[in-house]
Coordinates of C-alpha atoms in Angstrom, one line a residue:
M1 CA 116.7 25.3 102.7
I2 CA 114.9 23.5 99.4
R3 CA 117.3 20.3 98.0
W4 CA 116.9 18.3 95.2
P5 CA 115.8 15.5 95.3
F6 CA 112.5 17.0 96.3
S7 CA 112.4 16.9 100.2
A8 CA 109.7 18.0 102.8
A9 CA 110.3 21.6 102.3
L10 CA 109.8 21.5 98.4
A11 CA 106.8 19.5 99.2
A12 CA 105.7 22.3 100.9
L13 CA 106.7 24.6 98.2
M14 CA 104.2 22.9 95.9
L15 CA 100.9 22.3 97.8
L16 CA 101.4 23.6 101.5
P17 CA 99.1 22.7 101.0
M18 CA 78.8 34.9 86.6
A19 CA 79.0 34.8 82.8
A20 CA 79.3 32.7 80.1
T21 CA 82.5 32.1 77.8
A22 CA 83.4 34.4 75.0
D23 CA 81.5 37.5 76.7
P24 CA 80.0 39.1 73.7
A25 CA 81.1 42.7 75.1
P26 CA 81.5 45.8 73.4
K27 CA 85.2 46.1 71.9
P28 CA 87.5 48.9 73.5
K29 CA 87.8 51.5 71.7
P30 CA 91.7 52.7 71.1
A31 CA 93.4 54.5 73.8
P32 CA 95.3 57.6 72.7
A33 CA 99.0 57.0 72.1
A34 CA 101.0 57.6 75.4
P35 CA 104.8 56.2 75.9
G36 CA 104.2 52.1 76.7
V37 CA 105.4 50.2 79.5
V38 CA 106.5 46.6 79.8
S39 CA 107.2 44.2 83.5
A40 CA 109.3 41.2 83.7
A41 CA 110.9 39.2 86.9
H42 CA 114.0 40.3 85.8
P43 CA 115.6 43.6 84.9
L44 CA 117.4 42.6 81.6
A45 CA 114.3 40.7 80.0
A46 CA 112.5 44.1 80.5
E47 CA 114.9 46.6 79.2
A48 CA 114.9 44.2 76.3
G49 CA 110.9 44.9 75.9
R50 CA 111.6 48.5 76.6
E51 CA 114.3 48.4 73.4
M52 CA 111.4 47.1 71.5
L53 CA 109.1 49.6 72.4
R54 CA 111.6 52.5 71.3
A55 CA 112.1 50.8 68.1
G56 CA 108.5 51.2 67.3
G57 CA 107.7 47.8 67.9
S58 CA 104.3 46.5 69.2
A59 CA 103.4 44.8 72.6
A60 CA 103.7 41.8 70.8
D61 CA 107.6 42.7 69.8
A62 CA 108.3 43.5 73.5
T63 CA 106.6 40.7 75.2
F64 CA 108.6 37.9 72.3
A65 CA 111.9 39.7 73.4
M66 CA 111.6 39.3 76.8
M67 CA 110.7 35.6 76.7
L68 CA 113.9 35.6 74.4
A69 CA 115.8 37.8 77.2
L70 CA 114.3 35.5 80.0
T71 CA 115.3 32.2 78.3
V72 CA 119.1 33.4 78.9
V73 CA 118.6 35.1 82.6
E74 CA 116.4 32.9 84.0
P75 CA 116.8 29.9 82.8
Q76 CA 115.7 28.5 86.2
S77 CA 112.3 29.3 85.2
S78 CA 110.9 29.6 81.5
G79 CA 112.7 30.1 78.0
I80 CA 112.7 28.6 74.7
G81 CA 112.8 24.4 75.8
G82 CA 108.9 25.5 77.4
G83 CA 105.8 26.0 77.2
G84 CA 103.2 29.4 77.5
F85 CA 100.4 30.9 77.5
L86 CA 99.2 34.7 75.9
V87 CA 96.5 36.8 76.3
Y88 CA 96.9 39.6 73.3
Q89 CA 94.0 42.3 73.6
P90 CA 95.2 44.4 70.0
A91 CA 93.4 48.3 70.1
G92 CA 90.2 48.4 69.0
G93 CA 90.3 45.2 67.9
K94 CA 89.1 41.4 69.2
L95 CA 90.5 39.7 72.1
A96 CA 93.4 36.7 71.4
S97 CA 94.4 34.0 73.5
F98 CA 97.0 31.6 72.4
D99 CA 98.3 28.3 73.6
G100 CA 101.8 27.1 73.9
R101 CA 101.7 24.5 76.1
E102 CA 104.3 21.8 75.9
A103 CA 102.3 18.0 74.3
A104 CA 103.4 14.7 75.6
P105 CA 104.5 12.9 73.2
A106 CA 102.7 10.8 70.8
A107 CA 104.0 7.3 72.5
A108 CA 103.6 8.4 75.4
R109 CA 100.6 6.6 77.8
P110 CA 98.7 6.7 80.7
E111 CA 101.2 5.0 82.8
R112 CA 103.9 7.5 81.6
F113 CA 104.5 8.4 85.8
L114 CA 103.9 4.7 87.6
S115 CA 106.9 2.7 88.9
A116 CA 107.2 -1.0 88.5
N117 CA 104.3 -1.7 91.3
G118 CA 101.9 0.6 89.6
K119 CA 102.4 3.1 92.1
P120 CA 102.9 7.0 91.1
L121 CA 106.4 7.6 90.8
P122 CA 107.6 10.3 93.6
Q123 CA 108.0 14.0 92.0
F124 CA 111.7 14.0 92.2
Q125 CA 112.1 10.7 90.8
A126 CA 110.0 11.7 87.8
A127 CA 110.9 15.5 86.8
P128 CA 114.8 14.8 86.2
G129 CA 115.9 13.2 82.9
G130 CA 113.5 12.4 79.3
L131 CA 110.4 11.3 80.7
S132 CA 109.3 14.9 81.9
V133 CA 109.8 16.6 78.8
G134 CA 107.2 17.7 76.7
V135 CA 107.4 19.3 73.3
P136 CA 107.9 22.9 73.9
G137 CA 105.6 25.7 72.3
N138 CA 106.9 28.8 73.3
I139 CA 108.5 29.2 69.6
R140 CA 105.3 27.9 67.8
L141 CA 103.4 30.5 69.9
M142 CA 105.9 33.2 68.8
A143 CA 106.0 33.0 65.2
M144 CA 101.7 32.5 65.4
A145 CA 101.2 35.7 67.2
H146 CA 104.4 37.7 65.7
A147 CA 102.4 37.2 62.5
R148 CA 99.0 39.0 63.3
Y149 CA 100.8 41.4 65.8
G150 CA 104.5 42.1 65.2
K151 CA 105.4 45.5 63.8
L152 CA 109.6 44.5 64.1
P153 CA 111.0 42.5 61.7
W154 CA 111.3 38.8 63.6
K155 CA 114.8 38.9 63.3
A156 CA 114.8 41.9 65.7
L157 CA 113.1 40.7 68.4
F158 CA 116.4 37.8 68.8
A159 CA 118.3 40.8 69.2
P160 CA 118.7 41.9 73.0
A161 CA 119.1 37.8 74.0
I162 CA 121.7 37.4 71.6
R163 CA 123.5 40.1 73.2
L164 CA 123.0 39.1 76.8
A165 CA 124.4 35.5 75.8
E166 CA 127.3 36.5 74.0
Q167 CA 128.4 39.4 75.9
G168 CA 127.2 37.5 79.4
F169 CA 125.4 38.5 82.2
A170 CA 125.6 38.4 86.0
V171 CA 123.7 35.2 87.8
S172 CA 121.1 36.8 89.9
K173 CA 120.2 36.0 93.3
P174 CA 117.0 33.4 92.5
M175 CA 119.3 32.2 90.2
A176 CA 121.9 31.0 92.3
T177 CA 119.3 29.9 94.7
A178 CA 118.0 27.8 92.2
M179 CA 121.1 26.4 91.4
G180 CA 121.3 25.5 95.0
Y181 CA 118.2 22.9 95.0
V182 CA 119.2 20.9 92.2
S183 CA 122.8 21.4 91.5
Q184 CA 123.6 18.3 93.6
T185 CA 121.9 15.7 90.5
W186 CA 124.2 17.7 88.0
G187 CA 126.6 14.6 87.9
S188 CA 123.7 12.9 85.8
F189 CA 123.4 16.2 83.4
P190 CA 126.8 17.5 82.2
A191 CA 125.7 19.7 79.8
I192 CA 123.6 21.9 82.3
A193 CA 127.0 21.3 84.4
A194 CA 129.1 22.8 82.1
L195 CA 127.1 25.7 81.9
Y196 CA 126.4 26.3 85.4
A197 CA 128.7 24.8 87.5
P198 CA 132.0 24.4 85.3
A199 CA 134.5 23.9 88.2
G200 CA 132.3 21.5 90.1
Q201 CA 130.2 23.8 91.7
P202 CA 127.6 26.3 90.6
L203 CA 128.5 29.5 90.0
A204 CA 127.3 32.1 92.4
E205 CA 125.4 35.6 92.6
G206 CA 127.2 37.9 90.4
V207 CA 128.9 35.5 88.5
I208 CA 128.9 36.7 85.1
V209 CA 128.0 33.9 82.9
R210 CA 128.2 33.3 78.8
N211 CA 126.4 31.1 76.7
P212 CA 127.8 31.1 73.0
A213 CA 125.5 27.6 72.5
I214 CA 121.8 29.7 73.2
A215 CA 123.5 31.9 71.1
A216 CA 124.3 30.1 68.0
T217 CA 120.5 28.5 68.6
L218 CA 118.8 31.9 68.5
R219 CA 120.6 33.2 65.8
E220 CA 119.5 30.3 64.0
I221 CA 115.7 31.2 64.6
A222 CA 116.4 34.1 63.8
D223 CA 117.5 33.7 60.3
K224 CA 115.3 30.5 59.5
G225 CA 111.9 30.6 61.6
A226 CA 110.4 29.0 64.2
D227 CA 111.1 25.6 61.4
A228 CA 114.5 25.9 63.0
F229 CA 113.7 25.0 66.4
Y230 CA 111.2 22.2 65.8
T231 CA 113.0 20.6 62.8
G232 CA 117.0 20.1 61.7
A233 CA 119.8 20.4 64.4
T234 CA 117.8 21.9 67.0
A235 CA 115.2 19.4 67.1
Q236 CA 117.6 16.4 67.0
A237 CA 119.8 17.8 70.3
I238 CA 116.3 18.2 71.4
V239 CA 115.3 14.3 70.9
D240 CA 119.1 13.4 71.9
A241 CA 118.9 15.1 74.8
V242 CA 115.6 13.2 75.7
T243 CA 116.0 9.9 74.4
K244 CA 119.9 9.6 75.7
S245 CA 119.5 11.1 78.9
T246 CA 120.9 8.8 81.9
R247 CA 118.2 9.1 83.8
N248 CA 114.9 8.4 82.5
P249 CA 115.3 8.7 78.6
A250 CA 112.0 8.7 77.2
D251 CA 110.3 8.5 73.8
M252 CA 110.3 12.3 71.5
T253 CA 111.0 11.6 68.6
L254 CA 111.5 14.2 65.8
A255 CA 107.9 13.4 64.2
D256 CA 106.6 15.1 67.7
L257 CA 108.4 18.0 67.2
A258 CA 107.7 18.4 63.9
A259 CA 103.6 18.3 64.0
Y260 CA 103.8 20.9 67.2
R261 CA 101.1 23.7 67.0
A262 CA 100.4 26.3 68.8
K263 CA 96.7 26.5 69.2
E264 CA 94.6 30.3 69.3
R265 CA 91.8 29.7 72.0
A266 CA 88.9 31.2 73.1
P267 CA 89.3 33.6 75.8
I268 CA 87.3 33.0 79.0
C269 CA 85.4 35.9 80.2
G270 CA 83.2 37.0 83.3
R271 CA 81.8 39.2 85.3
Y272 CA 83.2 40.7 88.6
R273 CA 81.1 44.0 89.9
G274 CA 80.8 45.8 86.8
Y275 CA 84.5 44.4 85.3
R276 CA 85.2 41.9 82.9
V277 CA 87.6 39.6 84.1
C278 CA 89.1 37.7 80.9
G279 CA 92.0 35.0 80.4
M280 CA 93.1 31.8 79.3
G281 CA 90.9 28.7 78.8
P282 CA 92.2 25.1 79.3
P283 CA 94.4 23.5 79.2
S284 CA 94.9 26.6 81.6
S285 CA 92.6 26.2 84.6
G286 CA 93.3 29.8 85.6
A287 CA 90.6 31.8 84.1
I288 CA 88.0 29.3 85.1
T289 CA 89.5 29.2 88.5
V290 CA 89.9 32.7 88.9
L291 CA 86.3 33.4 87.8
Q292 CA 85.1 30.9 90.1
I293 CA 86.6 32.6 93.3
L294 CA 85.3 35.4 92.5
G295 CA 82.2 34.7 91.6
M296 CA 81.5 32.8 95.3
L297 CA 83.0 36.1 96.9
E298 CA 81.1 38.9 95.0
R299 CA 77.8 38.2 97.2
F300 CA 80.0 39.5 100.1
D301 CA 81.1 43.9 100.6
L302 CA 84.6 42.9 100.3
K303 CA 85.6 46.4 99.9
A304 CA 83.4 47.5 103.5
L305 CA 85.5 44.3 104.9
G306 CA 88.5 45.9 104.1
A307 CA 92.3 44.0 103.6
D308 CA 92.9 43.9 107.4
N309 CA 90.0 42.0 108.4
P310 CA 90.0 38.4 109.0
Q311 CA 86.9 38.1 107.7
S312 CA 88.0 38.8 104.3
W313 CA 90.4 36.2 104.1
H314 CA 88.1 33.8 105.8
L315 CA 85.7 34.5 102.7
I316 CA 88.4 33.9 100.0
A317 CA 89.6 31.0 101.6
E318 CA 86.6 29.4 101.8
A319 CA 85.8 30.6 98.0
M320 CA 89.5 29.3 97.5
Q321 CA 89.3 25.7 98.2
L322 CA 86.0 25.3 96.7
A323 CA 86.9 26.5 93.5
Y324 CA 90.3 24.3 93.7
A325 CA 88.1 21.2 94.3
D326 CA 86.0 21.9 91.2
R327 CA 89.3 22.4 89.0
E328 CA 90.9 18.7 90.1
R329 CA 87.8 17.2 89.3
Y330 CA 86.8 18.5 85.6
L331 CA 89.6 20.6 84.4
A332 CA 92.4 19.4 81.7
D333 CA 92.7 20.0 77.8
T334 CA 89.6 20.0 76.0
D335 CA 91.0 18.6 72.6
F336 CA 91.0 15.3 74.7
T337 CA 88.5 15.9 77.5
R338 CA 84.8 17.5 78.0
V339 CA 84.8 20.3 80.2
P340 CA 81.8 21.8 81.7
L341 CA 83.3 25.3 80.8
A342 CA 80.0 27.3 80.7
G343 CA 78.6 25.5 84.0
M344 CA 81.8 26.2 85.7
I345 CA 81.1 30.0 85.6
D346 CA 77.3 30.4 85.3
R347 CA 76.1 32.2 87.9
A348 CA 73.1 30.0 89.4
Y349 CA 75.6 27.4 89.7
L350 CA 78.2 29.8 91.4
A351 CA 75.7 31.0 93.2
R352 CA 74.8 27.5 94.7
R353 CA 78.6 27.2 95.6
S354 CA 78.7 30.5 97.3
A355 CA 75.7 29.2 99.7
L356 CA 77.8 27.0 101.3
I357 CA 80.4 29.6 102.6
S358 CA 79.6 30.5 106.1
P359 CA 80.4 34.3 106.8
D360 CA 82.1 33.4 110.2
K361 CA 82.6 29.4 110.1
A362 CA 84.4 27.5 107.7
L363 CA 83.1 24.7 105.7
G364 CA 86.4 22.0 106.9
T365 CA 85.4 19.8 103.8
Y366 CA 85.8 21.1 100.4
E367 CA 84.2 18.6 97.6
A368 CA 83.5 19.5 93.7
G369 CA 80.6 20.1 92.8
T370 CA 78.0 19.4 89.5
P371 CA 78.1 22.6 87.2
P372 CA 75.6 22.2 84.3
G373 CA 76.7 19.8 81.8
A374 CA 79.4 18.5 83.6
E375 CA 79.6 14.3 83.3
P376 CA 80.7 12.0 85.9
R377 CA 84.2 12.2 86.7
T378 CA 87.2 11.7 89.7
A379 CA 89.1 14.0 91.2
A380 CA 92.8 13.5 91.6
I381 CA 95.2 15.8 92.4
S382 CA 98.1 17.0 89.9
G383 CA 101.2 18.2 91.2
E384 CA 103.1 21.8 89.9
V385 CA 106.2 22.6 91.2
A386 CA 106.8 26.8 92.4
G387 CA 108.4 27.6 89.2
T388 CA 107.5 29.6 85.6
T389 CA 107.9 34.0 85.2
H390 CA 105.2 36.1 83.7
F391 CA 105.6 39.3 81.8
V392 CA 103.1 42.2 80.4
A393 CA 103.6 44.9 77.9
V394 CA 101.6 48.0 76.4
D395 CA 102.9 49.8 73.7
R396 CA 101.9 53.2 72.6
Q397 CA 99.0 52.4 69.9
G398 CA 97.6 50.7 73.6
N399 CA 98.0 46.9 72.7
V400 CA 97.7 45.0 75.6
A401 CA 100.1 41.3 76.0
T402 CA 100.7 39.5 79.2
M403 CA 102.2 36.2 78.7
T404 CA 103.1 33.0 80.9
S405 CA 106.1 31.2 80.2
T406 CA 107.6 28.3 82.2
V407 CA 109.8 24.9 82.0
E408 CA 108.3 23.8 85.0
G409 CA 110.4 23.1 88.4
P410 CA 113.8 24.9 89.0
F411 CA 115.8 24.1 85.6
G412 CA 113.1 22.0 84.2
S413 CA 114.1 18.3 83.6
Q414 CA 118.1 19.6 84.1
L415 CA 118.5 18.7 80.3
V416 CA 120.1 21.4 77.9
A417 CA 119.8 20.8 74.6
G418 CA 121.3 24.2 71.8
G419 CA 121.6 25.8 75.6
F420 CA 118.5 26.1 76.6
V421 CA 117.2 24.0 79.4
L422 CA 114.3 21.3 79.1
N423 CA 111.1 21.5 80.6
N424 CA 109.7 19.0 83.0
E425 CA 106.3 19.8 82.4
L426 CA 104.8 16.6 81.7
T427 CA 105.1 15.9 85.5
D428 CA 101.7 18.4 85.5
F429 CA 100.2 15.4 84.7
T430 CA 98.2 13.5 87.3
F431 CA 100.4 10.8 87.5
A432 CA 97.5 7.8 88.6
P433 CA 95.3 8.0 85.4
V434 CA 92.4 6.4 87.2
R435 CA 90.8 6.9 90.8
E436 CA 87.6 5.3 92.6
G437 CA 87.3 2.0 91.1
G438 CA 88.7 2.7 87.8
A439 CA 87.4 6.2 87.0
P440 CA 89.3 7.7 84.3
V441 CA 91.0 11.1 85.5
A442 CA 90.6 14.1 83.5
N443 CA 94.4 15.5 83.3
R444 CA 95.7 11.4 82.6
V445 CA 98.6 11.4 80.5
E446 CA 97.6 11.2 76.9
G447 CA 100.0 11.0 73.6
G448 CA 99.6 14.7 72.1
K449 CA 97.7 15.7 75.2
R450 CA 98.7 19.1 77.0
P451 CA 99.0 18.7 80.6
L452 CA 96.7 21.1 83.1
S453 CA 98.4 24.6 84.0
S454 CA 97.6 26.7 86.6
M455 CA 99.1 29.4 84.4
S456 CA 97.0 32.6 84.3
P457 CA 97.4 35.4 82.1
T458 CA 94.7 38.1 83.0
I459 CA 93.4 41.2 81.5
V460 CA 90.3 43.3 83.0
Y461 CA 88.3 45.8 81.6
D462 CA 85.7 48.3 82.9
T463 CA 82.5 49.4 81.8
K464 CA 83.5 51.0 78.5
G465 CA 85.2 47.8 77.5
L466 CA 88.5 49.5 77.8
P467 CA 91.1 47.7 79.0
V468 CA 92.4 48.8 82.8
F469 CA 94.4 46.1 84.4
T470 CA 96.7 43.3 83.5
V471 CA 98.3 40.7 85.8
G472 CA 99.8 37.3 85.8
A473 CA 101.9 35.1 88.2
A474 CA 105.0 32.6 88.9
G475 CA 104.9 30.1 91.6
G476 CA 102.6 26.7 90.6
K477 CA 99.3 26.5 91.9
T478 CA 100.1 29.4 93.7
I479 CA 99.6 31.5 90.5
I480 CA 95.7 31.4 90.3
M481 CA 95.4 33.0 94.3
Q482 CA 98.1 35.0 93.3
V483 CA 95.6 36.5 90.7
A484 CA 92.4 36.1 92.4
K485 CA 94.4 37.9 95.2
A486 CA 95.8 40.8 93.0
L487 CA 92.6 41.7 91.2
I488 CA 90.4 41.3 94.8
A489 CA 93.4 43.9 96.2
H490 CA 93.1 45.9 93.1
L491 CA 89.5 46.2 92.0
D492 CA 87.8 45.7 95.9
W493 CA 90.4 47.4 98.3
G494 CA 91.2 50.5 95.7
M495 CA 95.5 49.1 96.1
D496 CA 97.4 50.4 93.0
A497 CA 98.8 47.7 90.8
R498 CA 102.5 47.2 92.9
A499 CA 100.5 47.4 96.2
A500 CA 98.6 44.3 95.1
L501 CA 100.9 42.5 94.0
G502 CA 102.8 42.2 97.5
Q503 CA 99.9 41.9 99.6
G504 CA 100.2 39.2 101.2
L505 CA 98.6 35.2 100.0
V506 CA 96.2 32.9 101.9
Y507 CA 96.6 29.4 99.8
F508 CA 95.9 26.4 101.3
G509 CA 97.6 22.7 101.9
P510 CA 96.6 19.2 102.9
R511 CA 96.2 20.2 106.4
G512 CA 94.6 23.2 106.3
I513 CA 95.1 26.8 104.8
V514 CA 98.8 28.4 104.8
L515 CA 99.3 32.5 105.6
E516 CA 102.5 34.2 104.1
Q517 CA 105.4 34.5 106.4
G518 CA 106.2 38.1 106.7
T519 CA 103.1 39.7 105.6
A520 CA 100.4 41.0 107.7
L521 CA 98.3 37.9 107.1
E522 CA 100.3 36.4 110.0
A523 CA 98.4 38.1 112.5
M524 CA 95.1 36.8 111.2
K525 CA 96.4 33.2 112.6
A526 CA 93.9 33.1 115.9
A527 CA 90.9 34.9 114.2
L528 CA 90.8 32.0 111.3
E529 CA 91.7 29.2 113.9
A530 CA 88.5 30.9 116.0
R531 CA 86.6 30.4 112.7
G532 CA 87.3 26.5 112.5
H533 CA 90.3 26.6 110.4
R534 CA 93.3 25.1 110.8
V535 CA 96.1 27.5 109.9
A536 CA 100.0 27.2 109.5
I537 CA 102.4 29.7 108.3
A538 CA 104.9 29.3 105.7
R539 CA 107.0 31.0 102.7
L540 CA 105.4 31.0 99.5
G541 CA 107.4 31.1 96.7
L542 CA 105.7 33.8 94.9
K543 CA 106.4 36.3 91.7
A544 CA 104.3 38.5 89.7
N545 CA 103.8 41.4 87.4
A546 CA 101.2 43.6 85.9
A547 CA 100.6 47.1 84.6
E548 CA 96.9 49.0 85.3
R549 CA 95.8 52.1 83.9
T550 CA 95.8 55.5 85.2
A551 CA 94.7 58.9 84.7
T552 CA 98.1 59.9 82.8
G553 CA 98.4 56.7 81.2
W554 CA 99.3 52.8 82.0
R555 CA 101.8 52.2 84.8
G556 CA 103.7 48.7 85.2
A557 CA 104.4 46.8 88.9
A558 CA 106.1 44.0 89.5
D559 CA 106.0 42.2 92.7
P560 CA 108.3 43.5 95.9
R561 CA 108.9 40.3 96.6
S562 CA 111.0 39.7 93.3
I563 CA 114.0 41.2 91.5
G564 CA 111.6 42.3 88.6
T565 CA 111.2 45.5 87.9
A566 CA 108.8 47.7 85.4
L567 CA 109.7 50.1 82.8
S568 CA 108.3 52.4 81.0
E569 CA 109.1 53.8 77.1

């Protein structure tokens, strides 16, 4: 079992270790009206989304009702105390993507996560308490997108979450498991202990928990709008929790909260086997890295090879490691760092990277390339703990929403304000600000900057420009591979959405590739070792959600590993 402070098991959970951007494809035509669908990682959140659709709400309305409900019933993973990314395809309109990623306080400096001797802090020391908390972005993201795409009144979106907080909900197995990871630190965090360990022990699975404090917070935001989160009593509660924490008190101010803005970003799009694949640009690394993996694999006939062939997984593993090498060197918040976005998914560049992949022998060493437009840059490994949540919604008009939301690790920073968990998202920055003789790291801490993320909300379009598949995942840096794997399983191997999500995963760690325990991939260990890979078998913290267009309309899917569910309107 994983324990906090981070044990070797938690470290293993973290890292067991084409085309131009804004592709000018034709605008999709509206689809015929059909019942909407939702999918979320918790059944009660999916019910909240369906409630909005049945009330005549849009996919945006359903999405935000799910985000708010997850704040209550899945506090270990996401909520209004964190941030997220939304990719939204309005029926017949232009694709949009919204950045609600958390931001570092203005006073944050590159040395934020260095110890007195100048060495990077261990994750278990940096994450708990105020030092790791970024200014939350989900409520500003919600307000920005709802103003454009919402149909129901703002206040209506809060009703399911408020009802769950006041009437109570049963502690889920994932929530109980997450409390087991971190509750031994709660002696330093009385607010979260009062909520989830009132008798000194974390609540067991099935116990009914109520949260009147978050109900009051949600009512205030519902009545007064997003400003009620970023100013006034709620903002003060956040600042107090961060600055007065008994562990790692830090430097967030009311001005940091008042200044926060969600941002609309240009989506990142590329082509794969005739499909158009679109996702979120930086500070997400999702779309770029997914498109790199797919672009390097396109010259290989994965359909003919099939899902049961070790050859397929060898090729996927090689493309994965080359793409992640580029990720670590070049990707960061583009408001602070020049990133060669077009160059990283340039078809000629990806062809050169793909040429490094031998059909039957592991490369062994995976170094970043030099994409067109790249500046000299040092590579540095950033850390992400497996957590997060994803949810999707498609309404009767054919609007498609796909959103990933997070507070980072289990219960984020362990701090609570207004009944909701505050994130530990700033630990997604690279702790060492310089490497290789003093060269600056792209993803270093800077005031106002947003840390690099692996969240990968994705929409796929057919040759007519119609959205046909949407997917996203949870699980730290494995998110990118979960999405890439689901796309390959669906587009190359013809699996339906649920089967694609449930397909086993290959990942990587410091000592080679990792095959997901309990899946058919385990049997491929010897064959992959014969190709020169060092191979480990391990459990991976995976959780994904999707929706697919079928002949009879949209159908949702949830990862069979999770308690998640998909519901039709």
